[in-house]
GROMACS .gro file of C-alpha atoms in nm:
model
  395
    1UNK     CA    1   2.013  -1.656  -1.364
    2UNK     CA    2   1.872  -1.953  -1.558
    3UNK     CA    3   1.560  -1.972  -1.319
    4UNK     CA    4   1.533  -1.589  -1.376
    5UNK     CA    5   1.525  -1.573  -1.748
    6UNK     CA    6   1.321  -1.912  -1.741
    7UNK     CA    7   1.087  -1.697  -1.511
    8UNK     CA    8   1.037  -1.427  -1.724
    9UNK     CA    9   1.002  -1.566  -2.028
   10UNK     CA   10   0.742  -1.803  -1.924
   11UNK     CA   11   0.488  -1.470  -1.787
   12UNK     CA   12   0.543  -1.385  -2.101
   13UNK     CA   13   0.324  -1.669  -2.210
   14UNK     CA   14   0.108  -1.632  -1.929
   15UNK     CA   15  -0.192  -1.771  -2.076
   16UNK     CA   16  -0.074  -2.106  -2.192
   17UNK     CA   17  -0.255  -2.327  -2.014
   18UNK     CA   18  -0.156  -2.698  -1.941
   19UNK     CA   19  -0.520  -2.829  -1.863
   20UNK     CA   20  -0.796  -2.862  -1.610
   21UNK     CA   21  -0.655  -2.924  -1.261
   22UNK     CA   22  -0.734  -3.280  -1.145
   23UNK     CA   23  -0.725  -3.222  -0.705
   24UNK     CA   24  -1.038  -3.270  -0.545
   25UNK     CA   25  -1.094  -2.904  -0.488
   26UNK     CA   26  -0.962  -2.773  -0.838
   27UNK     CA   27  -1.170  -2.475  -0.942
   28UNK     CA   28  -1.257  -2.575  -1.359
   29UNK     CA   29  -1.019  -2.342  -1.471
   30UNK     CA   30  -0.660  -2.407  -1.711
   31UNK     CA   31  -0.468  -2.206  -1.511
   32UNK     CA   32  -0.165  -2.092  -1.686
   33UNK     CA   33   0.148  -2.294  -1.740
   34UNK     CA   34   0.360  -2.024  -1.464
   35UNK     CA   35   0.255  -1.819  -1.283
   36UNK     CA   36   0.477  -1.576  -1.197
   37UNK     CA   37   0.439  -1.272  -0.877
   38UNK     CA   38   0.649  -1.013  -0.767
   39UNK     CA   39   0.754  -0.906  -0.427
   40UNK     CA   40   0.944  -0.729  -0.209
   41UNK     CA   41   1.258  -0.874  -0.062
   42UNK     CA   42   1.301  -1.226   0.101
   43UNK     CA   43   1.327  -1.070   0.471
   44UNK     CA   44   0.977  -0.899   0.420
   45UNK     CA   45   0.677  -0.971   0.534
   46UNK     CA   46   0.472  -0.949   0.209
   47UNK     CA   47   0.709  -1.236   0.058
   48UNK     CA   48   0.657  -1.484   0.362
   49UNK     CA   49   0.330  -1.389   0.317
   50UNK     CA   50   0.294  -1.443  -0.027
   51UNK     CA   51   0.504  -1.767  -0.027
   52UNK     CA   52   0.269  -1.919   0.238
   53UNK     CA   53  -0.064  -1.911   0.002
   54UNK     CA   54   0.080  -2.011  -0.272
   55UNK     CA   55   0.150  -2.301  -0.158
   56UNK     CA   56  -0.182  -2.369  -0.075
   57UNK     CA   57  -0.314  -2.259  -0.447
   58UNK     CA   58  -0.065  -2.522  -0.604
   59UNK     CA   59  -0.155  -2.800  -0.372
   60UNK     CA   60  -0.570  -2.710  -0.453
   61UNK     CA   61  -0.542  -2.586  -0.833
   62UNK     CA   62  -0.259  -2.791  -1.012
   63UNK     CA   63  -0.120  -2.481  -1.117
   64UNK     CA   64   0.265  -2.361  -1.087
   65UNK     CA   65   0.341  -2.059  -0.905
   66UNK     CA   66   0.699  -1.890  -0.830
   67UNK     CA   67   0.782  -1.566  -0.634
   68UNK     CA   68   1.078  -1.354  -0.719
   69UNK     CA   69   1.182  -1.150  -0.430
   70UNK     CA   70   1.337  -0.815  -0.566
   71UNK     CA   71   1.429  -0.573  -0.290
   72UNK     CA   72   1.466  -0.242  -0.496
   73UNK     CA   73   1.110  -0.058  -0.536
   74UNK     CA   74   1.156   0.079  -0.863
   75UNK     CA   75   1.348  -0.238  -1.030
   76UNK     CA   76   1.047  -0.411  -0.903
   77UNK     CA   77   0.830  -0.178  -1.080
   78UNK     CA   78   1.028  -0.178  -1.391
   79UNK     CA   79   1.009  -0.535  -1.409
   80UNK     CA   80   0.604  -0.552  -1.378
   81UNK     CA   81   0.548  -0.233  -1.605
   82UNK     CA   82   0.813  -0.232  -1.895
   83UNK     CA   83   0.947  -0.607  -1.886
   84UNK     CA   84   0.605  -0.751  -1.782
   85UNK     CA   85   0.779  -1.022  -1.549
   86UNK     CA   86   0.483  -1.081  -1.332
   87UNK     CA   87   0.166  -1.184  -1.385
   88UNK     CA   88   0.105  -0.950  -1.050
   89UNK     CA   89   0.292  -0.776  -0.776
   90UNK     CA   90   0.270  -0.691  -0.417
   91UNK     CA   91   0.302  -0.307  -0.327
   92UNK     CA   92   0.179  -0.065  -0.080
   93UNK     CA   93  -0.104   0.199  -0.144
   94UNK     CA   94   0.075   0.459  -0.092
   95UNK     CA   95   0.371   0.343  -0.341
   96UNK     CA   96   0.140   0.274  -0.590
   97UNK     CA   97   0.043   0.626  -0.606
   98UNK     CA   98   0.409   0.745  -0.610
   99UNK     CA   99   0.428   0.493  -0.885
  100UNK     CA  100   0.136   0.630  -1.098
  101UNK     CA  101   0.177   1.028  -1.018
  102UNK     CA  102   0.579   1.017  -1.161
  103UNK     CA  103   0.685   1.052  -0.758
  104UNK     CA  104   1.079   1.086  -0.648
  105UNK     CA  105   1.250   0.788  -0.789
  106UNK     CA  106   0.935   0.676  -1.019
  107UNK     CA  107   0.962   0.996  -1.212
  108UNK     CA  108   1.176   0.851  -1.500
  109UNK     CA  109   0.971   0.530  -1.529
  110UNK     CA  110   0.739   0.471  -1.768
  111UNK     CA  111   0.376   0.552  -1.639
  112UNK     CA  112   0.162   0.290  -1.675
  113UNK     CA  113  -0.184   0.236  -1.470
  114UNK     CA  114  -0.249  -0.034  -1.223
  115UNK     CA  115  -0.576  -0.241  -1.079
  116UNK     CA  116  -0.623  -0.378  -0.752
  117UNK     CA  117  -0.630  -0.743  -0.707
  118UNK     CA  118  -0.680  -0.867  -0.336
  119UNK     CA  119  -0.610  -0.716  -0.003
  120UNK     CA  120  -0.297  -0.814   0.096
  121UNK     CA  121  -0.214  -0.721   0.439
  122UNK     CA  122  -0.260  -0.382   0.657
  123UNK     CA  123   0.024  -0.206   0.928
  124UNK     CA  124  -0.193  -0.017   1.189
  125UNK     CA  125   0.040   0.314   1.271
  126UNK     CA  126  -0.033   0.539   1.596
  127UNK     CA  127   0.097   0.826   1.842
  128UNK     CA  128   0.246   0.655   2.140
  129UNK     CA  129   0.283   0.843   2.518
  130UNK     CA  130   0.430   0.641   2.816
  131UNK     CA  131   0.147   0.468   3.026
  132UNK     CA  132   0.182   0.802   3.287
  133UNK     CA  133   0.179   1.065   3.040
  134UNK     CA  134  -0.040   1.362   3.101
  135UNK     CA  135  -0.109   1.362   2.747
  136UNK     CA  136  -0.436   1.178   2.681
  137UNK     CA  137  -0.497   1.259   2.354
  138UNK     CA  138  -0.347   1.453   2.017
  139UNK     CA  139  -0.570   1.803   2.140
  140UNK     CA  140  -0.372   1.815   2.447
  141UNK     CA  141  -0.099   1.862   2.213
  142UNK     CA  142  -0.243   2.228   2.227
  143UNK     CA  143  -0.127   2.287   2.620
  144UNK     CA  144   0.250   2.326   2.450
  145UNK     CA  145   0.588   2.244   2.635
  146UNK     CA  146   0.522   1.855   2.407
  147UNK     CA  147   0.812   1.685   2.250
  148UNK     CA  148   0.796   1.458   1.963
  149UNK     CA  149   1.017   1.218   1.816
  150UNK     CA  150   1.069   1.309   1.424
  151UNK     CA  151   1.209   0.966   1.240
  152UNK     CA  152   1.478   1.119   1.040
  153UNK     CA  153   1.578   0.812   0.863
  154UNK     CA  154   1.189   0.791   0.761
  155UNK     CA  155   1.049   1.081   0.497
  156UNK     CA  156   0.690   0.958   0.510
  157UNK     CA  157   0.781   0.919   0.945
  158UNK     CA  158   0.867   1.249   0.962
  159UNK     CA  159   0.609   1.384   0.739
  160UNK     CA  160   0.322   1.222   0.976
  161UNK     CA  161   0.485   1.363   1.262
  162UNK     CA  162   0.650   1.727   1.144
  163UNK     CA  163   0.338   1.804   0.920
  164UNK     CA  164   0.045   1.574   0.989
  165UNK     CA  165   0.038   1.665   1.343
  166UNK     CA  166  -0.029   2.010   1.319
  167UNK     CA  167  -0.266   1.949   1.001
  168UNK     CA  168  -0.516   1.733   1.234
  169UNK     CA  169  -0.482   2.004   1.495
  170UNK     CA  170  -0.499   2.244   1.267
  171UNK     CA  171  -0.211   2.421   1.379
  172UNK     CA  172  -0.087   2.748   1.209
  173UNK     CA  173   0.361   2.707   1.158
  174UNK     CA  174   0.412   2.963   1.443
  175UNK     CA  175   0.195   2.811   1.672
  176UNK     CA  176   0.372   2.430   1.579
  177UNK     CA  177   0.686   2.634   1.650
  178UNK     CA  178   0.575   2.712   2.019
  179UNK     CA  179   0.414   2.435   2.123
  180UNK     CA  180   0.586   2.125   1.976
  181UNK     CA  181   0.979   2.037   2.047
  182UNK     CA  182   1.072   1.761   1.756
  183UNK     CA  183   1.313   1.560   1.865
  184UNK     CA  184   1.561   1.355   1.593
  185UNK     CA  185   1.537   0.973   1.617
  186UNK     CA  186   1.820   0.793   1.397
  187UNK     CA  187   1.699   0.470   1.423
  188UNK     CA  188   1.315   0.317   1.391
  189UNK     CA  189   1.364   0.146   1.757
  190UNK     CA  190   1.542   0.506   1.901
  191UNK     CA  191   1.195   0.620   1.774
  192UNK     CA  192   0.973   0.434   1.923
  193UNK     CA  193   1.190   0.339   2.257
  194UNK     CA  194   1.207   0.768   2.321
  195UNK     CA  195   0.876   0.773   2.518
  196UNK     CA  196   1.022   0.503   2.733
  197UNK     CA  197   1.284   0.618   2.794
  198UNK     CA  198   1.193   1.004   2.852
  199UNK     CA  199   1.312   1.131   2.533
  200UNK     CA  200   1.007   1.234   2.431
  201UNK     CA  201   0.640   1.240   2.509
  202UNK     CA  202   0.516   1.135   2.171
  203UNK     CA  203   0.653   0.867   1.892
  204UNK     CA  204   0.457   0.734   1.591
  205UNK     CA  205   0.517   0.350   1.578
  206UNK     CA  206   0.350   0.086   1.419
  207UNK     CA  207   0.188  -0.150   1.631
  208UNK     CA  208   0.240  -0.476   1.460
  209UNK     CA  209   0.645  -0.430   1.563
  210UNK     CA  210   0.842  -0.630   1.784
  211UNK     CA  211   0.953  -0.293   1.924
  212UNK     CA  212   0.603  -0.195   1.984
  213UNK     CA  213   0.560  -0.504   2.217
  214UNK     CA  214   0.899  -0.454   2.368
  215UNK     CA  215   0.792  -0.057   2.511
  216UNK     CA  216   0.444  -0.180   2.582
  217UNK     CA  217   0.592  -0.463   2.807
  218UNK     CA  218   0.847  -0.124   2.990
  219UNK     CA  219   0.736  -0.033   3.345
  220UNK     CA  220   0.449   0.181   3.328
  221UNK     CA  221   0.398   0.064   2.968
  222UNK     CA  222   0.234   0.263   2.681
  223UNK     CA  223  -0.090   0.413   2.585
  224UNK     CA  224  -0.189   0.490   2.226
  225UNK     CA  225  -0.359   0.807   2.146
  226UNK     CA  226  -0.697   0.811   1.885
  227UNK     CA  227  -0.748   1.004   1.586
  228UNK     CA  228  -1.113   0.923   1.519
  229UNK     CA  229  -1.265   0.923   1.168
  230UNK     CA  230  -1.557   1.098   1.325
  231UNK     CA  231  -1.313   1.453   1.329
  232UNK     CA  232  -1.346   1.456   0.946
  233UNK     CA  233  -1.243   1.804   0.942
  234UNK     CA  234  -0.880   1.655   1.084
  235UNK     CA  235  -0.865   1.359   0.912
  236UNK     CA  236  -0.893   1.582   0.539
  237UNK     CA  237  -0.617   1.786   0.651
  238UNK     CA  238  -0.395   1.495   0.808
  239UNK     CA  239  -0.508   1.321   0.450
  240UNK     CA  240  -0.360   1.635   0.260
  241UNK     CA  241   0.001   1.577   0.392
  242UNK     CA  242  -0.021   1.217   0.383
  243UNK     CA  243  -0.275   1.116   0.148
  244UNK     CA  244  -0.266   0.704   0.166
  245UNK     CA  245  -0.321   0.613   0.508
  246UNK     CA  246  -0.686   0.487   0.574
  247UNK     CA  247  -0.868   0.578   0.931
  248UNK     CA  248  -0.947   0.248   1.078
  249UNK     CA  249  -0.975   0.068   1.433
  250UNK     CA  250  -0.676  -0.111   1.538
  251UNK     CA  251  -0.691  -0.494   1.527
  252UNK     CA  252  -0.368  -0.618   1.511
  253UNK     CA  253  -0.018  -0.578   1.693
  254UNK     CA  254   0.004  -0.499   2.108
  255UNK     CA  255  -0.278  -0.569   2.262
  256UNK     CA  256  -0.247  -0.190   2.450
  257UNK     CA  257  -0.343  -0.040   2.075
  258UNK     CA  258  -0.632  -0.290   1.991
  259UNK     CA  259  -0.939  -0.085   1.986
  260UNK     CA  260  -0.759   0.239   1.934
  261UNK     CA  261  -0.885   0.438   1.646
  262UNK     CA  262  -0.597   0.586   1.402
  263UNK     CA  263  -0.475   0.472   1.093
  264UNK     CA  264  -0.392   0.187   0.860
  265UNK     CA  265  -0.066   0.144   0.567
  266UNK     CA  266  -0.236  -0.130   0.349
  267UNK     CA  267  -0.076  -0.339   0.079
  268UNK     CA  268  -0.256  -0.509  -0.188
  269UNK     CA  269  -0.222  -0.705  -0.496
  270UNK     CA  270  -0.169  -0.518  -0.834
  271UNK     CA  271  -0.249  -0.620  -1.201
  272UNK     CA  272  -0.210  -0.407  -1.479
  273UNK     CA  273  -0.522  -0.303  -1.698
  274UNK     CA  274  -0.481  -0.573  -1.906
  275UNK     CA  275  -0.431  -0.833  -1.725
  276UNK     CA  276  -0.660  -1.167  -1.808
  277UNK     CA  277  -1.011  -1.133  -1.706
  278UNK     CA  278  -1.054  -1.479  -1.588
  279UNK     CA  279  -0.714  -1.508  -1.423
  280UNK     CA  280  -0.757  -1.223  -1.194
  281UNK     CA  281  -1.122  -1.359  -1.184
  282UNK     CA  282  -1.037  -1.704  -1.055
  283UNK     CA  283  -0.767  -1.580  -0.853
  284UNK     CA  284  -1.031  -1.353  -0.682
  285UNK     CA  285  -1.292  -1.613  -0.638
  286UNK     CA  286  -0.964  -1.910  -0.488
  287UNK     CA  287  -0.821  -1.629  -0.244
  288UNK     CA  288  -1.204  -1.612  -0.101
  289UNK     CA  289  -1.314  -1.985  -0.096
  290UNK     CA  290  -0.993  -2.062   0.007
  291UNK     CA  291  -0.928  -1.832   0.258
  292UNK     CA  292  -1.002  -2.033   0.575
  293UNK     CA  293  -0.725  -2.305   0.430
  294UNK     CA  294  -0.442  -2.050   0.385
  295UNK     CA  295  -0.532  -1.763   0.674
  296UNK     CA  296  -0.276  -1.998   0.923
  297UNK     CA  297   0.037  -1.988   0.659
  298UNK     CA  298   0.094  -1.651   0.783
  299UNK     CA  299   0.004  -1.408   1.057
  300UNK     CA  300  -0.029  -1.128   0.751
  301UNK     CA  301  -0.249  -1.362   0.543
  302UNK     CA  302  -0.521  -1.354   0.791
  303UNK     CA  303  -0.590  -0.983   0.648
  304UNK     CA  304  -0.671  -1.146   0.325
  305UNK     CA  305  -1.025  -1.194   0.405
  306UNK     CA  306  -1.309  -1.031   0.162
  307UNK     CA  307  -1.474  -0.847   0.481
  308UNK     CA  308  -1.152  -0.650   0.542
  309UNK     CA  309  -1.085  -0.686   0.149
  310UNK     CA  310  -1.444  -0.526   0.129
  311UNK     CA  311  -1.362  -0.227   0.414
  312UNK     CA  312  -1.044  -0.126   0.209
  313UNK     CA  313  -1.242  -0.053  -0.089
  314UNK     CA  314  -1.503   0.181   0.077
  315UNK     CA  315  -1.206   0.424   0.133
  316UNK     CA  316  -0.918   0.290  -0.121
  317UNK     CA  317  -0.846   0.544  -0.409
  318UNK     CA  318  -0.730   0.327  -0.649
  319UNK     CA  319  -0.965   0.147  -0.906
  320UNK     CA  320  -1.016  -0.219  -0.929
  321UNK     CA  321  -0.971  -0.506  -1.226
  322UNK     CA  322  -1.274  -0.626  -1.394
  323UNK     CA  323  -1.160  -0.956  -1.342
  324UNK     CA  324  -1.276  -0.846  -0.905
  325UNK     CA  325  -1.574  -0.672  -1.036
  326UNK     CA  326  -1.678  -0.999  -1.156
  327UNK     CA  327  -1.674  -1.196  -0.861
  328UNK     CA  328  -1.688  -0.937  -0.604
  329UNK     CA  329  -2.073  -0.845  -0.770
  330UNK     CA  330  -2.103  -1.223  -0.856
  331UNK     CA  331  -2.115  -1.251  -0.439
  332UNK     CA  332  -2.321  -0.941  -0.411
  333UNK     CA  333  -2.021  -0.744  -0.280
  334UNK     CA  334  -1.997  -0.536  -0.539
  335UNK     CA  335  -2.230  -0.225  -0.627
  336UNK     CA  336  -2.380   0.058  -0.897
  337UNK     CA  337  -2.240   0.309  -0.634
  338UNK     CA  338  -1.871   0.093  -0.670
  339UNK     CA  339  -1.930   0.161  -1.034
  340UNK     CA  340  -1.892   0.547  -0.999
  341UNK     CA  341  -1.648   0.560  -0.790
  342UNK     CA  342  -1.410   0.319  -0.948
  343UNK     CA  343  -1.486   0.453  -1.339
  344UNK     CA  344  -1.363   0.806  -1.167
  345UNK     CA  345  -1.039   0.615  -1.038
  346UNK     CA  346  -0.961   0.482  -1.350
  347UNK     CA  347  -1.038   0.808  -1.549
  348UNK     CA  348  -0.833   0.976  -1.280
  349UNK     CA  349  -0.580   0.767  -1.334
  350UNK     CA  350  -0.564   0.753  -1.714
  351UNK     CA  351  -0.521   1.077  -1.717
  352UNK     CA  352  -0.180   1.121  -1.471
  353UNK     CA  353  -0.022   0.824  -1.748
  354UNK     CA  354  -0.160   1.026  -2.008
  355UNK     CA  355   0.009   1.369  -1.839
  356UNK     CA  356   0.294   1.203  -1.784
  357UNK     CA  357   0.385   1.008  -2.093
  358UNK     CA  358   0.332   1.403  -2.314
  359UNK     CA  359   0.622   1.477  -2.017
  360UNK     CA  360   0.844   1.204  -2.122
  361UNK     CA  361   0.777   1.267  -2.446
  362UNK     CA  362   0.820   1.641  -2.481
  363UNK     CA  363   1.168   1.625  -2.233
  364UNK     CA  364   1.281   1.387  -2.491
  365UNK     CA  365   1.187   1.632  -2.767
  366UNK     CA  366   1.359   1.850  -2.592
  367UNK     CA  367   1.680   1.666  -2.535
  368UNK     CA  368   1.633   1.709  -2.191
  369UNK     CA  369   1.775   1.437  -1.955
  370UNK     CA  370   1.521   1.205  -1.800
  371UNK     CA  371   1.619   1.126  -1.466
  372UNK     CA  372   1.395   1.127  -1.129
  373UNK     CA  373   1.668   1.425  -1.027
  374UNK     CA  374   1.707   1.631  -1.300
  375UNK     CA  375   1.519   1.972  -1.204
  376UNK     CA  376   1.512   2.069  -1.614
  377UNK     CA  377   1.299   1.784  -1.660
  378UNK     CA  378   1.093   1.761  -1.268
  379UNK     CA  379   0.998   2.127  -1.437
  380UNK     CA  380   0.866   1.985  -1.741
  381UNK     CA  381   0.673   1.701  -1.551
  382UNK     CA  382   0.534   1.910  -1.292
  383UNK     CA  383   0.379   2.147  -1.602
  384UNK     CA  384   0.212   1.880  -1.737
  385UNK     CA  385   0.031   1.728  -1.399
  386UNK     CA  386  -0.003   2.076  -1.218
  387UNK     CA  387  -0.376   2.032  -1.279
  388UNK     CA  388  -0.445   1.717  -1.201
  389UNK     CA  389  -0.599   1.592  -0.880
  390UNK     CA  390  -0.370   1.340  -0.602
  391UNK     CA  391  -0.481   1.028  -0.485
  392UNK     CA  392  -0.594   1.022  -0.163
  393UNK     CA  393  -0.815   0.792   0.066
  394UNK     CA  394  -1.159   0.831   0.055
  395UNK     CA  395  -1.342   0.925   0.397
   0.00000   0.00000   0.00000
């Protein structure tokens, strides 16, 4: 408890600075006194991750660096927007956008906008058929008599699979009705195991999991069926139902997906608005220089590279510190047409914190309860941001 309040007290002080570091490959910069990140829980991969860099930035910089693991998503958010305990956090794309639009359990926090850092890491996810399925790709879908496993224990699972499907086809209800059987999976490994083991002729697995491998090494192993960013016209209606995920080639995870065009879950590095300008700048420019030192402390830290850092932000919907901007067009990776696109970001998303702070403030007016579950005030929110636009992935 000590080490916690020590933790937070010293982000609080961020920029005290205890000097110019004295290694051999110091960048001249005081970097501050702690430097304190948030992250997900110590049995995730974003805190090994995370905790195998920073390692590296101490040993090169001088400068002190802790990671507090904190398993709950919203606590975690709490902590970087309304206690400022971080300096900067580690969170998925599509949870920052639950964070900023008021989503399910982020409905009662206090809105507040966010920057992206750094790339962090990226989860390819794909449809899955048995290596002698008939099916060879998501149109033959269309032929009907197909089961599908639905990930009940998953909402945004069971969303790609109960709604996303038929969006891409561009199926009308009825016709999902006749053609598709959904079949309940209880478990993440029932999921992806059902095509395997005859369950079902279609699962939606990430291919980066041990149970991935485990299926692809089954008799007649696995194929892994495309969704090409060339169909545009599927990819906006798949994007409409689940509005994060970025089309991209696979790279990573069983070599029987590599190749495979579908979609990528990317985490990155947040800030908020404020954050320092030459912080975020130096951290930019050491996560780049650095990168060939630190890409071996973890398997997910060889995503950290500007190229793939670079591809993320031709189709990321979120806008971008100008501590980035800085070195990202210092390096000539950075451009007028990035300029547009990211002023509309942060105008976009200005205006859901803006929408949802008159929510908070009228409920409270009001004396209507704030909680994420509280339809009285869910009514109230949804009045105030009925106009305003989702974030989505740009194609």
């Amino acid at each position: 408890m000590k080490f916690f309040k020590y933790a937070a007290l010293s982000a609080a002080g961020l920029m005290l600075a205890f000097g110019s570091a004295t290694q051999s490959n110091a960048q001249e910069y005081n970097w501050p006194k702690l430097l304190v990140i948030g992250a997900p829980g110590t049995s995730s991969g974003s805190f090994a991750q995370t905790n195998g860099w920073i390692s590296v930035l101490q040993k090169e910089t001088g400068a002190v660096v802790r990671i507090i693991p904190e398993d709950n998503d919203t606590i975690r958010y709490r902590r970087f927007v309304e206690r400022k305990d971080f300096a900067f956090v580690t969170v998925s794309g599509a949870a920052m956008r639950f964070q900023v639009e008021g989503l399910d359990a982020y409905a009662a926090t206090e809105p507040s906008s966010q920057r992206l850092l750094w790339h962090t890491n990226d989860t390819p996810w794909a449809f899955v058929v048995a290596g002698g399925s008939k099916i060879k790709s998501l149109e033959d879908i269309k032929k009907g008599g197909v089961r599908i496993t639905s990930a009940l224990f998953s909402p945004t699972m069971k969303t790609a699979v109960e709604k996303g499907i038929p969006a891409y086809l561009g199926l009308t209800p009825e016709e999902t009705e006749e053609l598709i059987e959904f079949v309940p999976a209880a478990t993440y490994v029932e999921n992806c195991r059902s095509v395997v083991e005859g369950k079902a002729d279609i699962a939606y697995c990430a291919t980066s999991s041990s149970v991935s491998a485990e299926i692809e090494a089954a008799p007649g192993s696995v194929r892994w069926l495309g969704m090409p960013a060339s169909n545009k016209a599927g990819w906006e209606a798949f994007l409409d139902v689940r509005p994060m995920l970025i089309p991209a080639e696979i790279e990573i995870g069983v070599s029987s997906a590599r190749g495979v065009e579908s979609a990528n879950s990317n985490y990155i590095y947040s800030v908020l608005p404020d954050a320092d300008i030459d912080l975020v700048y130096n951290l930019a420019k050491w996560m780049h220089n650095s990168f060939d030192t630190y890409s071996g402390t973890h398997p997910l830290s060889a995503r950290m590279s500007l190229g793939i850092f670079r591809s993320y932000l031709d189709k990321t919907p979120m806008p971008v510190h100008e501590g980035t901007i800085k070195y990202l067009r210092e390096v000539g990776e950075w451009t007028e047409a990035d300029d547009e696109w990211n002023s509309a970001a942060i105008k976009k998303m200005d205006s859901w914190v803006e929408a949802r702070k008159a929510a908070l403030a009228e409920a409270r007016e009001k004396g209507v309860e704030v909680k994420f579950n509280n339809q009285a005030f869910l009514d109230i929110l949804a009045q105030h941001t009925k106009d305003l636009e989702v974030f989505r992935s740009r194609l």
